[in-house]
mmCIF file of C-alpha atoms and ligand atoms in Angstrom:
data_model
loop_
_atom_site.group_PDB
_atom_site.id
_atom_site.type_symbol
_atom_site.label_atom_id
_atom_site.label_comp_id
_atom_site.label_asym_id
_atom_site.label_seq_id
_atom_site.Cartn_x
_atom_site.Cartn_y
_atom_site.Cartn_z
ATOM 1 C CA MET A 9 22.815 -8.905 4.836
ATOM 2 C CA VAL A 10 23.609 -7.095 1.254
ATOM 3 C CA SER A 11 24.135 -10.832 -0.534
ATOM 4 C CA CYS A 12 20.958 -11.732 0.674
ATOM 5 C CA LEU A 13 18.930 -8.351 -1.020
ATOM 6 C CA ARG A 14 21.354 -8.999 -3.905
ATOM 7 C CA ARG A 15 20.662 -11.761 -4.433
ATOM 8 C CA LEU A 16 16.315 -11.184 -4.181
ATOM 9 C CA VAL A 17 16.830 -7.658 -6.073
ATOM 10 C CA GLU A 18 18.969 -10.429 -9.482
ATOM 11 C CA THR A 19 15.781 -12.471 -9.266
ATOM 12 C CA GLU A 20 13.346 -10.082 -10.703
ATOM 13 C CA SER A 21 9.531 -9.784 -9.307
ATOM 14 C CA PRO A 22 7.212 -7.111 -11.618
ATOM 15 C CA SER A 23 3.470 -7.056 -10.083
ATOM 16 C CA HIS A 24 2.259 -9.125 -13.563
ATOM 17 C CA ASP A 25 5.072 -11.656 -14.395
ATOM 18 C CA LYS A 26 3.035 -14.362 -12.490
ATOM 19 C CA ALA A 27 6.366 -16.746 -13.495
ATOM 20 C CA ALA A 28 8.564 -14.382 -12.486
ATOM 21 C CA LEU A 29 6.759 -14.169 -9.147
ATOM 22 C CA ASP A 30 6.650 -17.059 -8.480
ATOM 23 C CA HIS A 31 10.066 -18.253 -8.696
ATOM 24 C CA LEU A 32 11.432 -15.927 -6.435
ATOM 25 C CA GLY A 33 8.738 -17.442 -4.307
ATOM 26 C CA GLN A 34 10.253 -19.971 -4.127
ATOM 27 C CA TYR A 35 13.381 -19.051 -3.178
ATOM 28 C CA LEU A 36 11.883 -17.357 -0.464
ATOM 29 C CA ALA A 37 9.637 -20.633 0.616
ATOM 30 C CA GLU A 38 13.369 -22.397 0.663
ATOM 31 C CA GLU A 39 14.741 -19.605 2.939
ATOM 32 C CA PHE A 40 12.381 -19.020 5.406
ATOM 33 C CA ALA A 41 12.073 -23.373 5.331
ATOM 34 C CA LYS A 42 15.594 -22.807 6.252
ATOM 35 C CA ILE A 43 15.060 -20.801 9.206
ATOM 36 C CA GLY A 44 12.609 -23.450 10.806
ATOM 37 C CA GLY A 45 8.655 -21.899 9.087
ATOM 38 C CA ARG A 46 6.589 -23.556 7.154
ATOM 39 C CA ILE A 47 5.334 -22.778 3.938
ATOM 40 C CA LYS A 48 2.214 -22.800 2.361
ATOM 41 C CA PHE A 49 1.381 -21.416 -1.250
ATOM 42 C CA HIS A 50 -1.392 -19.791 -2.280
ATOM 43 C CA LYS A 51 -1.993 -20.195 -5.391
ATOM 44 C CA GLN A 52 -3.251 -17.939 -8.544
ATOM 45 C CA GLU A 53 -4.501 -18.664 -11.373
ATOM 46 C CA HIS A 54 -3.329 -14.972 -13.364
ATOM 47 C CA ALA A 55 -1.859 -13.266 -10.156
ATOM 48 C CA GLY A 56 1.786 -14.445 -8.807
ATOM 49 C CA ASN A 57 1.411 -17.123 -5.521
ATOM 50 C CA HIS A 58 1.196 -15.454 -2.143
ATOM 51 C CA LEU A 59 4.127 -16.258 0.156
ATOM 52 C CA GLN A 60 2.571 -17.514 3.823
ATOM 53 C CA VAL A 61 4.975 -19.380 6.731
ATOM 54 C CA ASP A 62 3.982 -19.835 9.370
ATOM 55 C CA PHE A 63 6.773 -20.251 12.273
ATOM 56 C CA ARG A 64 5.154 -21.330 15.787
ATOM 57 C CA GLY A 65 5.511 -20.480 19.267
ATOM 58 C CA PRO A 66 3.179 -19.255 22.388
ATOM 59 C CA GLY A 67 0.987 -16.523 22.173
ATOM 60 C CA LYS A 68 -0.956 -15.154 19.212
ATOM 61 C CA PRO A 69 1.198 -14.204 16.169
ATOM 62 C CA VAL A 70 2.111 -11.105 15.663
ATOM 63 C CA LEU A 71 2.023 -10.664 11.135
ATOM 64 C CA LEU A 72 5.016 -9.407 9.093
ATOM 65 C CA LEU A 73 3.774 -7.998 6.215
ATOM 66 C CA GLY A 74 5.284 -6.851 2.924
ATOM 67 C CA HIS A 75 4.869 -7.128 -0.413
ATOM 68 C CA MET A 76 7.810 -8.990 -2.730
ATOM 69 C CA ASP A 77 6.283 -8.007 -6.402
ATOM 70 C CA THR A 78 8.126 -4.726 -7.467
ATOM 71 C CA VAL A 79 7.766 -1.484 -10.305
ATOM 72 C CA TRP A 80 10.042 -3.099 -12.125
ATOM 73 C CA ASP A 81 9.839 -4.849 -15.388
ATOM 74 C CA LEU A 82 12.011 -6.953 -16.633
ATOM 75 C CA GLY A 83 15.399 -6.792 -17.841
ATOM 76 C CA THR A 84 15.672 -3.739 -15.889
ATOM 77 C CA LEU A 85 18.770 -4.803 -14.196
ATOM 78 C CA ALA A 86 20.290 -4.466 -17.823
ATOM 79 C CA SER A 87 20.607 -0.963 -17.274
ATOM 80 C CA MET A 88 19.609 -0.892 -13.847
ATOM 81 C CA PRO A 89 22.584 -3.245 -11.802
ATOM 82 C CA PHE A 90 22.544 -4.186 -8.562
ATOM 83 C CA ARG A 91 25.676 -2.628 -6.883
ATOM 84 C CA VAL A 92 26.674 -0.851 -4.104
ATOM 85 C CA ALA A 93 28.620 1.917 -3.339
ATOM 86 C CA SER A 94 28.941 4.805 -0.450
ATOM 87 C CA GLY A 95 27.218 2.763 1.933
ATOM 88 C CA ARG A 96 24.674 2.396 -0.247
ATOM 89 C CA ALA A 97 22.886 -0.552 -1.553
ATOM 90 C CA PHE A 98 20.588 0.354 -5.212
ATOM 91 C CA GLY A 99 18.294 -1.832 -7.662
ATOM 92 C CA PRO A 100 15.487 -2.410 -9.007
ATOM 93 C CA GLY A 101 12.773 -2.783 -5.604
ATOM 94 C CA GLY A 102 15.555 -3.109 -3.367
ATOM 95 C CA PHE A 103 14.405 -0.227 -1.100
ATOM 96 C CA ASP A 104 10.526 -1.317 -1.584
ATOM 97 C CA MET A 105 10.735 -3.670 -0.420
ATOM 98 C CA LYS A 106 13.162 -6.650 -0.880
ATOM 99 C CA ALA A 107 15.247 -5.497 2.327
ATOM 100 C CA GLY A 108 12.701 -5.329 3.934
ATOM 101 C CA ILE A 109 12.126 -8.739 3.274
ATOM 102 C CA VAL A 110 15.790 -9.607 4.588
ATOM 103 C CA GLN A 111 15.414 -7.778 7.709
ATOM 104 C CA ALA A 112 12.623 -9.749 8.256
ATOM 105 C CA ILE A 113 14.183 -12.805 7.549
ATOM 106 C CA TYR A 114 17.948 -12.071 10.015
ATOM 107 C CA ALA A 115 15.293 -10.190 12.355
ATOM 108 C CA ILE A 116 13.588 -14.222 12.606
ATOM 109 C CA ARG A 117 17.153 -15.533 12.232
ATOM 110 C CA ALA A 118 18.427 -13.422 16.175
ATOM 111 C CA LEU A 119 15.147 -13.975 17.680
ATOM 112 C CA ARG A 120 15.786 -18.459 17.637
ATOM 113 C CA GLU A 121 19.364 -18.177 18.537
ATOM 114 C CA PRO A 122 20.950 -20.586 20.855
ATOM 115 C CA VAL A 123 17.899 -22.452 20.721
ATOM 116 C CA GLU A 124 16.122 -22.151 17.680
ATOM 117 C CA ARG A 125 12.513 -22.094 19.449
ATOM 118 C CA LEU A 126 10.553 -18.624 19.165
ATOM 119 C CA PRO A 127 9.867 -15.961 21.930
ATOM 120 C CA ARG A 128 6.462 -16.338 20.160
ATOM 121 C CA ALA A 129 4.772 -17.011 17.072
ATOM 122 C CA ILE A 130 5.574 -15.431 14.141
ATOM 123 C CA THR A 131 3.124 -15.395 10.659
ATOM 124 C CA VAL A 132 5.369 -13.671 7.510
ATOM 125 C CA LEU A 133 3.230 -12.688 4.818
ATOM 126 C CA LEU A 134 4.390 -12.188 1.525
ATOM 127 C CA VAL A 135 1.589 -10.813 -0.825
ATOM 128 C CA THR A 136 2.554 -10.590 -5.026
ATOM 129 C CA ASP A 137 -0.237 -7.933 -6.153
ATOM 130 C CA GLU A 138 0.810 -5.295 -3.503
ATOM 131 C CA GLU A 139 1.930 -1.763 -6.612
ATOM 132 C CA ILE A 140 -1.143 -2.944 -8.841
ATOM 133 C CA GLY A 141 -4.102 -2.857 -5.781
ATOM 134 C CA SER A 142 -3.830 -6.147 -3.588
ATOM 135 C CA GLN A 143 -6.689 -7.583 -5.283
ATOM 136 C CA SER A 144 -5.743 -11.358 -5.257
ATOM 137 C CA SER A 145 -4.358 -10.784 -1.783
ATOM 138 C CA LEU A 146 -6.352 -8.222 0.418
ATOM 139 C CA GLN A 147 -9.083 -11.606 1.804
ATOM 140 C CA ILE A 148 -6.326 -13.484 3.149
ATOM 141 C CA THR A 149 -4.204 -10.601 4.439
ATOM 142 C CA GLY A 150 -7.167 -9.407 6.315
ATOM 143 C CA ALA A 151 -7.365 -13.086 7.671
ATOM 144 C CA LEU A 152 -4.212 -13.135 8.934
ATOM 145 C CA ALA A 153 -4.617 -10.038 10.617
ATOM 146 C CA THR A 154 -7.685 -10.990 12.185
ATOM 147 C CA LYS A 155 -5.565 -14.317 14.193
ATOM 148 C CA SER A 156 -2.865 -11.421 14.924
ATOM 149 C CA ALA A 157 -2.232 -9.600 17.508
ATOM 150 C CA ALA A 158 -0.370 -6.787 15.667
ATOM 151 C CA VAL A 159 0.674 -6.196 12.375
ATOM 152 C CA LEU A 160 4.415 -5.066 11.511
ATOM 153 C CA VAL A 161 4.708 -3.575 7.363
ATOM 154 C CA LEU A 162 7.428 -4.011 5.969
ATOM 155 C CA GLU A 163 7.072 -1.043 3.218
ATOM 156 C CA PRO A 164 10.195 1.549 2.763
ATOM 157 C CA ALA A 165 10.793 4.244 5.500
ATOM 158 C CA GLN A 166 9.943 7.809 5.700
ATOM 159 C CA GLY A 167 13.004 10.022 5.388
ATOM 160 C CA PRO A 168 16.076 9.930 6.077
ATOM 161 C CA GLN A 169 15.824 9.875 9.830
ATOM 162 C CA GLY A 170 14.047 6.261 9.246
ATOM 163 C CA ALA A 171 11.007 7.378 10.239
ATOM 164 C CA LEU A 172 7.600 4.489 11.127
ATOM 165 C CA LYS A 173 4.507 5.849 9.494
ATOM 166 C CA THR A 174 1.767 6.123 11.602
ATOM 167 C CA SER A 175 -1.068 8.244 9.417
ATOM 168 C CA ARG A 176 -1.093 7.163 6.083
ATOM 169 C CA LYS A 177 -4.943 8.956 4.188
ATOM 170 C CA GLY A 178 -6.999 6.894 2.352
ATOM 171 C CA VAL A 179 -7.582 6.706 -1.958
ATOM 172 C CA GLY A 180 -9.386 7.033 -4.144
ATOM 173 C CA GLY A 181 -11.140 7.834 -7.539
ATOM 174 C CA TYR A 182 -15.044 8.234 -8.736
ATOM 175 C CA HIS A 183 -16.026 8.731 -11.941
ATOM 176 C CA VAL A 184 -19.176 10.871 -12.686
ATOM 177 C CA LYS A 185 -21.145 10.783 -16.253
ATOM 178 C CA VAL A 186 -23.645 12.345 -17.510
ATOM 179 C CA GLN A 187 -26.093 11.503 -19.955
ATOM 180 C CA GLY A 188 -27.108 14.796 -22.172
ATOM 181 C CA GLN A 189 -29.374 14.755 -25.707
ATOM 182 C CA GLU A 190 -27.595 16.210 -28.929
ATOM 183 C CA ALA A 191 -28.775 18.007 -31.361
ATOM 184 C CA HIS A 192 -27.373 20.232 -34.211
ATOM 185 C CA SER A 193 -26.586 23.790 -32.507
ATOM 186 C CA GLY A 194 -27.685 25.457 -35.432
ATOM 187 C CA LEU A 195 -30.778 23.980 -36.754
ATOM 188 C CA ASP A 196 -32.510 22.584 -32.836
ATOM 189 C CA PRO A 197 -31.207 24.419 -30.370
ATOM 190 C CA ASP A 198 -33.592 23.381 -27.559
ATOM 191 C CA LYS A 199 -33.239 20.472 -28.319
ATOM 192 C CA GLY A 200 -30.667 19.099 -27.106
ATOM 193 C CA ALA A 201 -30.096 18.718 -23.455
ATOM 194 C CA SER A 202 -25.794 19.459 -22.923
ATOM 195 C CA ALA A 203 -24.165 17.456 -20.776
ATOM 196 C CA VAL A 204 -21.255 19.141 -21.033
ATOM 197 C CA LEU A 205 -22.271 22.508 -19.189
ATOM 198 C CA GLU A 206 -24.637 19.999 -17.247
ATOM 199 C CA LEU A 207 -21.098 18.335 -16.134
ATOM 200 C CA ALA A 208 -20.034 22.461 -15.913
ATOM 201 C CA ARG A 209 -22.540 22.488 -12.542
ATOM 202 C CA GLN A 210 -22.286 19.896 -11.131
ATOM 203 C CA LEU A 211 -18.212 20.071 -10.993
ATOM 204 C CA LEU A 212 -18.915 23.100 -8.620
ATOM 205 C CA VAL A 213 -21.159 20.552 -6.961
ATOM 206 C CA ILE A 214 -18.129 18.050 -5.856
ATOM 207 C CA GLU A 215 -15.988 20.626 -5.561
ATOM 208 C CA LYS A 216 -17.923 21.496 -2.084
ATOM 209 C CA PHE A 217 -17.417 17.981 -1.087
ATOM 210 C CA ALA A 218 -13.357 18.573 0.151
ATOM 211 C CA ASP A 219 -13.180 20.087 3.074
ATOM 212 C CA ARG A 220 -9.322 20.327 4.494
ATOM 213 C CA LYS A 221 -9.513 20.706 8.500
ATOM 214 C CA ARG A 222 -11.077 17.266 7.928
ATOM 215 C CA GLY A 223 -8.692 16.368 5.609
ATOM 216 C CA VAL A 224 -11.245 15.651 2.415
ATOM 217 C CA THR A 225 -9.543 16.356 -0.671
ATOM 218 C CA VAL A 226 -11.191 16.456 -4.022
ATOM 219 C CA ASN A 227 -9.048 16.771 -7.463
ATOM 220 C CA PRO A 228 -11.089 16.935 -10.788
ATOM 221 C CA GLY A 229 -8.197 16.107 -12.548
ATOM 222 C CA VAL A 230 -9.832 14.535 -16.232
ATOM 223 C CA VAL A 231 -12.548 15.908 -17.576
ATOM 224 C CA ARG A 232 -13.621 14.812 -20.875
ATOM 225 C CA GLY A 233 -16.873 15.439 -22.995
ATOM 226 C CA GLY A 234 -18.677 16.825 -26.728
ATOM 227 C CA THR A 235 -17.645 15.465 -29.704
ATOM 228 C CA ARG A 236 -18.558 18.664 -31.716
ATOM 229 C CA THR A 237 -17.975 21.903 -31.946
ATOM 230 C CA ASN A 238 -21.958 22.320 -33.333
ATOM 231 C CA VAL A 239 -23.291 19.729 -31.567
ATOM 232 C CA VAL A 240 -25.149 20.140 -28.380
ATOM 233 C CA ALA A 241 -23.007 17.282 -26.206
ATOM 234 C CA GLY A 242 -24.831 13.928 -25.144
ATOM 235 C CA GLU A 243 -22.242 13.399 -23.067
ATOM 236 C CA ALA A 244 -19.453 14.330 -20.537
ATOM 237 C CA ALA A 245 -17.270 13.112 -18.011
ATOM 238 C CA VAL A 246 -14.685 13.842 -15.444
ATOM 239 C CA GLU A 247 -12.147 11.671 -13.315
ATOM 240 C CA VAL A 248 -12.151 12.536 -9.519
ATOM 241 C CA ASP A 249 -9.391 11.687 -7.252
ATOM 242 C CA ALA A 250 -10.636 11.557 -3.468
ATOM 243 C CA ARG A 251 -8.433 11.368 -0.165
ATOM 244 C CA VAL A 252 -9.853 11.286 3.424
ATOM 245 C CA SER A 253 -8.219 10.848 6.547
ATOM 246 C CA ARG A 254 -10.413 9.584 8.862
ATOM 247 C CA LEU A 255 -12.385 6.111 7.873
ATOM 248 C CA LYS A 256 -15.956 7.528 8.130
ATOM 249 C CA ASP A 257 -14.949 10.040 6.262
ATOM 250 C CA ILE A 258 -15.367 7.420 3.784
ATOM 251 C CA ALA A 259 -19.306 7.108 3.999
ATOM 252 C CA TYR A 260 -19.836 10.776 4.459
ATOM 253 C CA LEU A 261 -17.879 11.732 0.952
ATOM 254 C CA ASP A 262 -19.832 8.760 -1.214
ATOM 255 C CA LYS A 263 -22.907 10.257 0.148
ATOM 256 C CA LYS A 264 -21.863 13.414 -1.314
ATOM 257 C CA PHE A 265 -21.548 11.837 -4.425
ATOM 258 C CA ARG A 266 -23.624 9.123 -4.452
ATOM 259 C CA SER A 267 -26.372 12.013 -4.699
ATOM 260 C CA LEU A 268 -25.374 14.694 -6.910
ATOM 261 C CA LYS A 269 -28.419 15.636 -9.206
ATOM 262 C CA ALA A 270 -28.799 15.918 -12.443
ATOM 263 C CA PHE A 271 -29.665 20.106 -12.645
ATOM 264 C CA ASP A 272 -30.643 19.683 -15.665
ATOM 265 C CA LYS A 273 -34.290 17.547 -16.167
ATOM 266 C CA ARG A 274 -33.357 15.506 -19.198
ATOM 267 C CA CYS A 275 -29.860 15.126 -18.210
ATOM 268 C CA LYS A 276 -28.259 12.177 -16.075
ATOM 269 C CA VAL A 277 -25.897 11.665 -13.957
ATOM 270 C CA GLU A 278 -23.745 8.085 -12.923
ATOM 271 C CA VAL A 279 -21.157 8.183 -10.163
ATOM 272 C CA SER A 280 -19.295 4.904 -9.839
ATOM 273 C CA GLY A 281 -16.106 4.548 -7.407
ATOM 274 C CA GLY A 282 -14.771 4.191 -3.949
ATOM 275 C CA ILE A 283 -13.088 5.221 -1.567
ATOM 276 C CA GLY A 284 -10.307 1.675 -2.940
ATOM 277 C CA ARG A 285 -7.736 1.678 0.444
ATOM 278 C CA PRO A 286 -8.934 3.800 3.849
ATOM 279 C CA PRO A 287 -6.253 5.409 5.353
ATOM 280 C CA LEU A 288 -4.185 3.695 7.717
ATOM 281 C CA GLU A 289 -5.922 6.332 11.232
ATOM 282 C CA ARG A 290 -3.510 6.591 14.054
ATOM 283 C CA SER A 291 -5.951 5.854 16.744
ATOM 284 C CA LYS A 292 -5.305 4.326 20.379
ATOM 285 C CA GLN A 293 -3.275 1.234 19.081
ATOM 286 C CA VAL A 294 -1.689 2.746 15.837
ATOM 287 C CA ALA A 295 -0.004 4.823 19.064
ATOM 288 C CA GLU A 296 -0.008 2.496 21.742
ATOM 289 C CA LEU A 297 2.521 0.046 19.406
ATOM 290 C CA PHE A 298 4.410 3.295 18.106
ATOM 291 C CA THR A 299 5.833 4.065 21.876
ATOM 292 C CA LEU A 300 6.419 1.071 22.103
ATOM 293 C CA ALA A 301 8.952 0.808 18.837
ATOM 294 C CA GLN A 302 9.836 4.191 20.226
ATOM 295 C CA ARG A 303 10.915 2.448 24.310
ATOM 296 C CA LEU A 304 12.577 -0.390 22.283
ATOM 297 C CA ALA A 305 14.508 1.271 19.756
ATOM 298 C CA GLY A 306 16.379 4.368 22.991
ATOM 299 C CA LYS A 307 17.264 0.016 23.913
ATOM 300 C CA LEU A 308 19.323 -0.006 21.002
ATOM 301 C CA GLY A 309 20.768 3.524 21.298
ATOM 302 C CA TRP A 310 18.297 6.182 18.352
ATOM 303 C CA LYS A 311 15.963 8.108 18.791
ATOM 304 C CA LEU A 312 13.061 6.937 16.053
ATOM 305 C CA GLU A 313 10.585 9.200 15.233
ATOM 306 C CA GLU A 314 7.058 8.983 13.547
ATOM 307 C CA ALA A 315 5.191 10.724 10.072
ATOM 308 C CA SER A 316 2.238 11.361 8.449
ATOM 309 C CA VAL A 317 1.852 10.553 4.253
ATOM 310 C CA GLY A 318 -0.737 10.552 1.385
ATOM 311 C CA GLY A 319 0.175 7.032 -0.176
ATOM 312 C CA GLY A 320 -1.465 4.207 0.737
ATOM 313 C CA SER A 321 -0.096 0.831 1.682
ATOM 314 C CA ASP A 322 -1.877 -2.943 2.568
ATOM 315 C CA GLY A 323 -1.542 -1.650 6.149
ATOM 316 C CA ASN A 324 -3.731 0.475 5.996
ATOM 317 C CA PHE A 325 -6.354 -2.365 4.964
ATOM 318 C CA THR A 326 -5.164 -4.519 8.368
ATOM 319 C CA ALA A 327 -5.847 -0.969 10.141
ATOM 320 C CA ALA A 328 -8.765 -0.569 9.186
ATOM 321 C CA LEU A 329 -9.869 -4.170 10.319
ATOM 322 C CA GLY A 330 -8.668 -2.299 14.346
ATOM 323 C CA ILE A 331 -5.807 -4.254 14.152
ATOM 324 C CA PRO A 332 -2.733 -3.110 15.862
ATOM 325 C CA THR A 333 -0.170 -2.131 12.936
ATOM 326 C CA LEU A 334 2.478 -0.407 12.893
ATOM 327 C CA ASP A 335 4.315 0.505 8.594
ATOM 328 C CA GLY A 336 7.664 1.481 7.689
ATOM 329 C CA LEU A 337 9.424 -1.143 9.794
ATOM 330 C CA GLY A 338 11.267 -1.486 6.170
ATOM 331 C CA ALA A 339 14.345 -0.562 5.000
ATOM 332 C CA VAL A 340 15.904 3.196 5.325
ATOM 333 C CA GLY A 341 16.958 4.896 1.746
ATOM 334 C CA GLU A 342 15.487 7.267 -0.973
ATOM 335 C CA GLY A 343 13.316 6.647 -4.331
ATOM 336 C CA ALA A 344 11.444 4.427 -4.202
ATOM 337 C CA HIS A 345 9.562 3.526 -8.185
ATOM 338 C CA ALA A 346 12.122 5.709 -9.426
ATOM 339 C CA ARG A 347 15.428 5.572 -10.965
ATOM 340 C CA HIS A 348 18.270 5.585 -7.536
ATOM 341 C CA GLU A 349 15.931 3.920 -5.156
ATOM 342 C CA SER A 350 18.372 2.837 -2.839
ATOM 343 C CA VAL A 351 19.071 1.666 0.445
ATOM 344 C CA VAL A 352 21.230 2.590 3.612
ATOM 345 C CA ILE A 353 23.499 -0.836 4.479
ATOM 346 C CA ALA A 354 24.141 0.415 8.326
ATOM 347 C CA GLU A 355 20.502 0.758 9.245
ATOM 348 C CA MET A 356 20.057 -2.564 8.607
ATOM 349 C CA PRO A 357 21.158 -4.896 10.754
ATOM 350 C CA ARG A 358 20.041 -2.165 13.377
ATOM 351 C CA ARG A 359 15.763 -1.885 11.688
ATOM 352 C CA ALA A 360 15.946 -6.326 11.758
ATOM 353 C CA ALA A 361 16.825 -6.018 15.557
ATOM 354 C CA LEU A 362 14.134 -4.031 16.548
ATOM 355 C CA LEU A 363 11.585 -5.755 14.382
ATOM 356 C CA ALA A 364 12.879 -8.711 16.417
ATOM 357 C CA ARG A 365 12.484 -6.808 19.827
ATOM 358 C CA LEU A 366 9.039 -5.635 18.746
ATOM 359 C CA VAL A 367 8.375 -9.618 17.645
ATOM 360 C CA GLU A 368 8.730 -9.851 21.634
ATOM 361 C CA SER A 369 7.655 -7.950 23.265
ATOM 362 C CA ILE A 370 4.235 -6.578 21.641
ATOM 363 C CA PRO A 371 1.229 -8.027 24.050
ATOM 364 C CA GLY A 372 -0.880 -10.986 23.540
HETATM 365 ZN ZN1 ZN B 404 6.368 -1.119 -1.394
#
């Protein structure tokens, strides 16, 4: 598993480098073909080609979902090489989430032994743009998820105990722009309508959209406006980070933002944006899937935990489509997107074993 991980880490694959991603995709396709997978590339003009691998077997497939892109630029290996120390494997993109891909390969291998026949159909989808918002892969992910009995996401586990992620917040942003009327602050103060003052009043309204109990937060993090102290400001704008815990609050929050109206009739308020990644809710389906995973982990001799996290993954989309989704089945380690990114090697086999057990045990 370590040498396979080494190969994947040493094939660098930043989200914006199509050639590098296609190179890694080709290598992965060969590895999956060796264990009986049927390869299909979803060719992209600008993004890297997304890799789909189908394994024949009875029943509805289980979708193993991951990404092969990383946040690390080409050449990062020079200063942050793949290395093993104190039971950990270091290197760019190993934890997030190339080790998860390795575990998937080994889980499928194990399931094929000794008769080279799988207990059920499996689809693997490895996208190339998860770290930059999944624009070009979203439709493919959705279409494959809808055909599947469940989605198992190969993203890193949470914390040193390797908890699965059964709830993630939905994340997005709003841009509110105010158009005022410029005027000389000394000669014609009454002819002007200050966009800055109007925006200040809007901010006090926006603040009230937050609802802690419902898990709705808004943060007007960046404000811009005006040009000179002696000019009544003609323009002002705010960028707001917005997060929700429940699907239905996407519409609630959107309605609030879209209903913003200017206090001063001479000003105009424009709103754009929205919640781009829906929340992964701990629905009944998610809870049932976790209970199954916990039982299977118990048989392998460990107590599997669950966690709720603030960030999102492609699992948020599949869960929002109503497909049972379990996230965080990938590697145990630490430092995603950080230079000390590392994987606990001893955890890899049993997580591959859990993945294999889940694939054969999920009903449907
Ligand atoms: Zn990731």
